[in-house]
XYZ file of C-alpha atoms in Angstrom:
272
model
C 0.000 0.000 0.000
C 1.312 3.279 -0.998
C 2.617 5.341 2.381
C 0.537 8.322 1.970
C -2.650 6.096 1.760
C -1.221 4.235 4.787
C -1.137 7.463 6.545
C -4.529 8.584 5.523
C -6.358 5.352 7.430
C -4.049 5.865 10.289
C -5.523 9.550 10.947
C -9.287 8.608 9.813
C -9.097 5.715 12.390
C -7.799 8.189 15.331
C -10.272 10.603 14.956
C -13.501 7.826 14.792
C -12.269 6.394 18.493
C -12.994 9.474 20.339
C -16.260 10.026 18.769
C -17.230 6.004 19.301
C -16.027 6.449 22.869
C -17.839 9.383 23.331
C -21.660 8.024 22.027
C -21.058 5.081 24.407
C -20.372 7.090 27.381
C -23.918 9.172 26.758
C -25.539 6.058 26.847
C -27.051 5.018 30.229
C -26.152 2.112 32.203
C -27.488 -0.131 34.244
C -25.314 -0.052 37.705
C -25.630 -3.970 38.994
C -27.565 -4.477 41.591
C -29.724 -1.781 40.347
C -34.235 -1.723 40.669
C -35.895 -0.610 37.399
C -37.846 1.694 38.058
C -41.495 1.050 38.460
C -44.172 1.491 36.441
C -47.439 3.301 36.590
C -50.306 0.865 36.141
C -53.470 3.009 34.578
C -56.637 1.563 36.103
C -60.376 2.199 34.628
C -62.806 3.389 37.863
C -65.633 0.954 38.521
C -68.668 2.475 37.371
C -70.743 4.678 39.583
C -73.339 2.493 41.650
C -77.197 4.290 41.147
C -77.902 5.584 45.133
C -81.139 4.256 44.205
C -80.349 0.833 43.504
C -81.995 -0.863 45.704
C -85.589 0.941 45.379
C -85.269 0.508 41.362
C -84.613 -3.294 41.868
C -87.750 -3.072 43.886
C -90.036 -1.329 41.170
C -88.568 -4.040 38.573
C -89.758 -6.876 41.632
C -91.930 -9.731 40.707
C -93.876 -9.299 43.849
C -96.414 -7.021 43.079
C -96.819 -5.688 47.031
C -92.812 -4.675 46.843
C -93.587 -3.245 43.447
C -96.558 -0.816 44.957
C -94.506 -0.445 48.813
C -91.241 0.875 46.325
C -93.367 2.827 44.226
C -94.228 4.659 47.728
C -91.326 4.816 48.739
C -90.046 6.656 45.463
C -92.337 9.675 46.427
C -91.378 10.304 49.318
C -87.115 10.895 48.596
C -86.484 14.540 48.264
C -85.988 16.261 44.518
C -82.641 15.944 44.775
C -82.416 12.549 45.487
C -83.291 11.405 42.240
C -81.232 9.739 39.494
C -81.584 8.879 35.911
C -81.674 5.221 36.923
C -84.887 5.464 39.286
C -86.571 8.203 36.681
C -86.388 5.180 33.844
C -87.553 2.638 36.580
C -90.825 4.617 37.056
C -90.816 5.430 33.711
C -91.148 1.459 32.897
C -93.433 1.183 35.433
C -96.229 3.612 34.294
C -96.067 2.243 30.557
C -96.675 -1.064 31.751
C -100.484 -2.026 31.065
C -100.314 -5.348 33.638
C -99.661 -2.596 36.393
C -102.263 -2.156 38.960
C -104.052 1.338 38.672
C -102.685 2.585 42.847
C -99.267 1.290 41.961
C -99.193 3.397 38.974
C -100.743 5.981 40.790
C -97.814 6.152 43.114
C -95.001 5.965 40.570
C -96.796 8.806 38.666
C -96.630 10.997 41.470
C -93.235 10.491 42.273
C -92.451 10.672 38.562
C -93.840 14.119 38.739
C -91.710 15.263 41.768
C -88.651 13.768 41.217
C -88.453 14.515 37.535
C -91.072 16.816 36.190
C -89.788 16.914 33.007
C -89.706 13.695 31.881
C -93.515 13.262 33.203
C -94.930 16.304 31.243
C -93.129 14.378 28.076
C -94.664 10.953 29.672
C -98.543 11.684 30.816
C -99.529 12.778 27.422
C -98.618 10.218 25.831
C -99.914 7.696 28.487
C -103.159 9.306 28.044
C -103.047 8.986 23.952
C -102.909 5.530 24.881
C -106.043 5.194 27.374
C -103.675 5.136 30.794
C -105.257 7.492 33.136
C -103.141 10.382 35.235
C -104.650 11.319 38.438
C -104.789 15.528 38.591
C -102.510 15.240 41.411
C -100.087 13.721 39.799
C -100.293 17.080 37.214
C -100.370 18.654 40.723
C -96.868 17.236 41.476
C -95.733 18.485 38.516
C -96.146 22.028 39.326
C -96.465 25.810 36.972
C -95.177 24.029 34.066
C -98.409 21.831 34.173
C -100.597 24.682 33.771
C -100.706 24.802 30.157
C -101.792 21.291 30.191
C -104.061 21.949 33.156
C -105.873 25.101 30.754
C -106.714 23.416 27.734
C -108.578 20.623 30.561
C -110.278 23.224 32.594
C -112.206 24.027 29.130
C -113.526 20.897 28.439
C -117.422 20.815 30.304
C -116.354 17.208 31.444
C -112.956 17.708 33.210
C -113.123 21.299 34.064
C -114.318 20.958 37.937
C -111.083 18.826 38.504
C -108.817 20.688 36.055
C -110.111 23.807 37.940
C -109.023 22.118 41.390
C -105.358 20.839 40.057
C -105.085 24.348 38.622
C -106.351 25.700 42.574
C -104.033 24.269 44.288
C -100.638 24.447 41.359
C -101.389 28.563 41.971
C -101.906 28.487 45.597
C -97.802 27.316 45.713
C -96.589 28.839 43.027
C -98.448 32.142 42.983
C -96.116 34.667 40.977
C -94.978 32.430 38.695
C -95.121 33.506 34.936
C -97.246 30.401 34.114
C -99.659 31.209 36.967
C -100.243 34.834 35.992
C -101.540 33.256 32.659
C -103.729 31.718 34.230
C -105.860 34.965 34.982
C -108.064 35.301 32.158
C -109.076 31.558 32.325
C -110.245 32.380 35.907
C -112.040 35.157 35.221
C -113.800 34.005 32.402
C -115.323 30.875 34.477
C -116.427 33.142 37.312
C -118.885 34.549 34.545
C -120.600 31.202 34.103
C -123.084 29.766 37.424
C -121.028 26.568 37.178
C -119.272 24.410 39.760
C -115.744 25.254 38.784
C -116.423 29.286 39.272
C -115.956 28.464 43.040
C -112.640 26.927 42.095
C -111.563 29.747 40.109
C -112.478 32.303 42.714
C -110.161 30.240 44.782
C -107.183 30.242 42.641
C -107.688 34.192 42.256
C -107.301 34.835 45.902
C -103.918 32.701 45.699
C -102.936 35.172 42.760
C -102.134 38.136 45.294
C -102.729 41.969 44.501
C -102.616 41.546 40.970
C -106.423 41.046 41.349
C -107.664 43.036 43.972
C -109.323 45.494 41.481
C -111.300 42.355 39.886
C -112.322 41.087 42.604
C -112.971 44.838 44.523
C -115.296 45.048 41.108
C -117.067 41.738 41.593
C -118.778 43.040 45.356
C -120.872 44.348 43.575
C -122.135 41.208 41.045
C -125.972 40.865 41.109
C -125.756 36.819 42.399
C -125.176 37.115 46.241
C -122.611 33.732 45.576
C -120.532 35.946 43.227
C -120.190 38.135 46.078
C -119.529 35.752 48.384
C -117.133 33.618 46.902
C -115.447 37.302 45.424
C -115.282 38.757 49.334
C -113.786 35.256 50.368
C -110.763 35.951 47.577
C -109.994 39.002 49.140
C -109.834 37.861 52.307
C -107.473 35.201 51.056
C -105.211 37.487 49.504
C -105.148 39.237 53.021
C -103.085 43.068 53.808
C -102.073 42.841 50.013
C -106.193 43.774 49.172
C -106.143 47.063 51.924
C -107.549 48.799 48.768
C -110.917 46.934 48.770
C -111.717 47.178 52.382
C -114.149 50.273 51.862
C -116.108 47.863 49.291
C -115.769 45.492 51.634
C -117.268 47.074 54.887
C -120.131 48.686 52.418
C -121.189 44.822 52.085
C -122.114 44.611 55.941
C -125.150 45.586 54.905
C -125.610 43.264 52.034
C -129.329 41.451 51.937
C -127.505 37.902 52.226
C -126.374 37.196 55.249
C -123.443 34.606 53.674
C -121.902 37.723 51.874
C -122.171 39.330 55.219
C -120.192 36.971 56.866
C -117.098 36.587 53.914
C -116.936 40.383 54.275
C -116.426 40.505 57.946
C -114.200 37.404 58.075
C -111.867 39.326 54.590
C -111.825 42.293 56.565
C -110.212 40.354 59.645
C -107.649 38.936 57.519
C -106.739 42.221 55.457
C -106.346 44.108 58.932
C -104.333 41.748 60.236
């Protein structure tokens, strides 16, 4: 081989070493004796268990006595202690036509309290289908029933118990937007001498101040009832109807004694 070639390898070897060297001493080692380090197992959770477990393995019982007992039992846990599990349970429950009628009763109700919005999607449809809904179920349901509850209250046949659902959804709920709607239903059956105009006096005396001035007006209706069931209103609206006590005290003198007696006992409760 020809010396300067010789010499060329001789230099291209020299300066490879260091650089081999130095690639192997960046590289880590194990020392002996040494514990790898350990390593991070990622475990799934277990699935959330349903609070209400128990109870909606009760509704789904064969026993028909657990079925109506659990059914109970579901109406009386607060609103908060629902859960998508127990809603779907009752749910079940109501659409199933071997179901006794006071079982379904039950789980309608707590339907309604526990998770109104899946009844107001439910009871319609149950009722397309023949299944019956008590009003107090509706009841349960609360202000967003009272559309529902209207377009009842003016059908002849189910307005006396439409009238009473829509009674007592107002008397706990008696500024809500839904109840204020409610107005001109009210005073359109107090024109009529039927059954439900008692009903709907009632709900206007829940309604508060906003009504005073009706009612004030209605002291002076020709049917002594009118003015009856009108003075009674007042008196249930109480200090918020101050304004109608002179119409009120002018009826102590009224020629039925009945309208006599609502006036005195309003007055009481305004002047409270």
């Amino acid at each position: 081989m020809c010396p300067m070639k010789t010499m060329l390898w001789i230099v291209l070897a020299c300066v490879a070493l260091p650089i081999q060297s130095c690639q192997q001493a960046r590289r880590p080692t194990a020392q002996p004796g040494a514990a790898s380090p350990p390593r991070t197992e990622v475990r799934a959770s277990p699935p959330e268990e349903d609070p209400n477990s128990a109870l909606i393995e009760r509704l789904s019982s064969a026993d028909e006595m657990d079925r109506y007992l659990a059914a109970a039992d579901a109406g009386k846990l607060a609103k908060g202690e629902s859960s998508a599990g127990l809603s779907s349970a009752l749910t079940e429950m109501l659409r199933s036509s071997a179901e006794k009628p006071g079982t379904r009763e039950w789980a309608a109700r707590a339907l309604a309290r526990l998770a109104p919005q899946d009844a107001l999607v439910l009871f319609p449809e149950l009722q397309a289908v023949g299944i019956a809904v008590s009003y107090d179920a509706w009841i349960e349901v609360g202000p967003a029933a009272l559309p529902y509850l209207r377009k009842q209250a003016e059908d002849p046949s189910r307005a006396l118990a439409a009238f009473a659902a829509v009674s007592e959804v107002i008397r706990d709920h008696p500024v809500h937007p839904e109840s204020i709607k409610t107005i001109p239903l009210l005073l359109h059956a107090i024109e009529d001498d039927s059954k439900p105009r008692a009903l709907a006096l009632r709900a206007m005396g829940f309604l508060g101040p906003p009504l005073v001035k009706e009612l004030t007006a209605l002291l002076e209706a020709p049917e002594p009832a009118l003015r009856r069931r009108a003075a009674m209103a007042l008196g249930l609206i109480g200090p918020g109807a101050a304004s109608a006590v002179d119409a009120l005290a002018s009826r102590s003198s009224d020629s039925d004694r009945s309208v006599r007696d609502a006036a005195a006992g309003a007055l009481k409760r305004i002047r409270k």
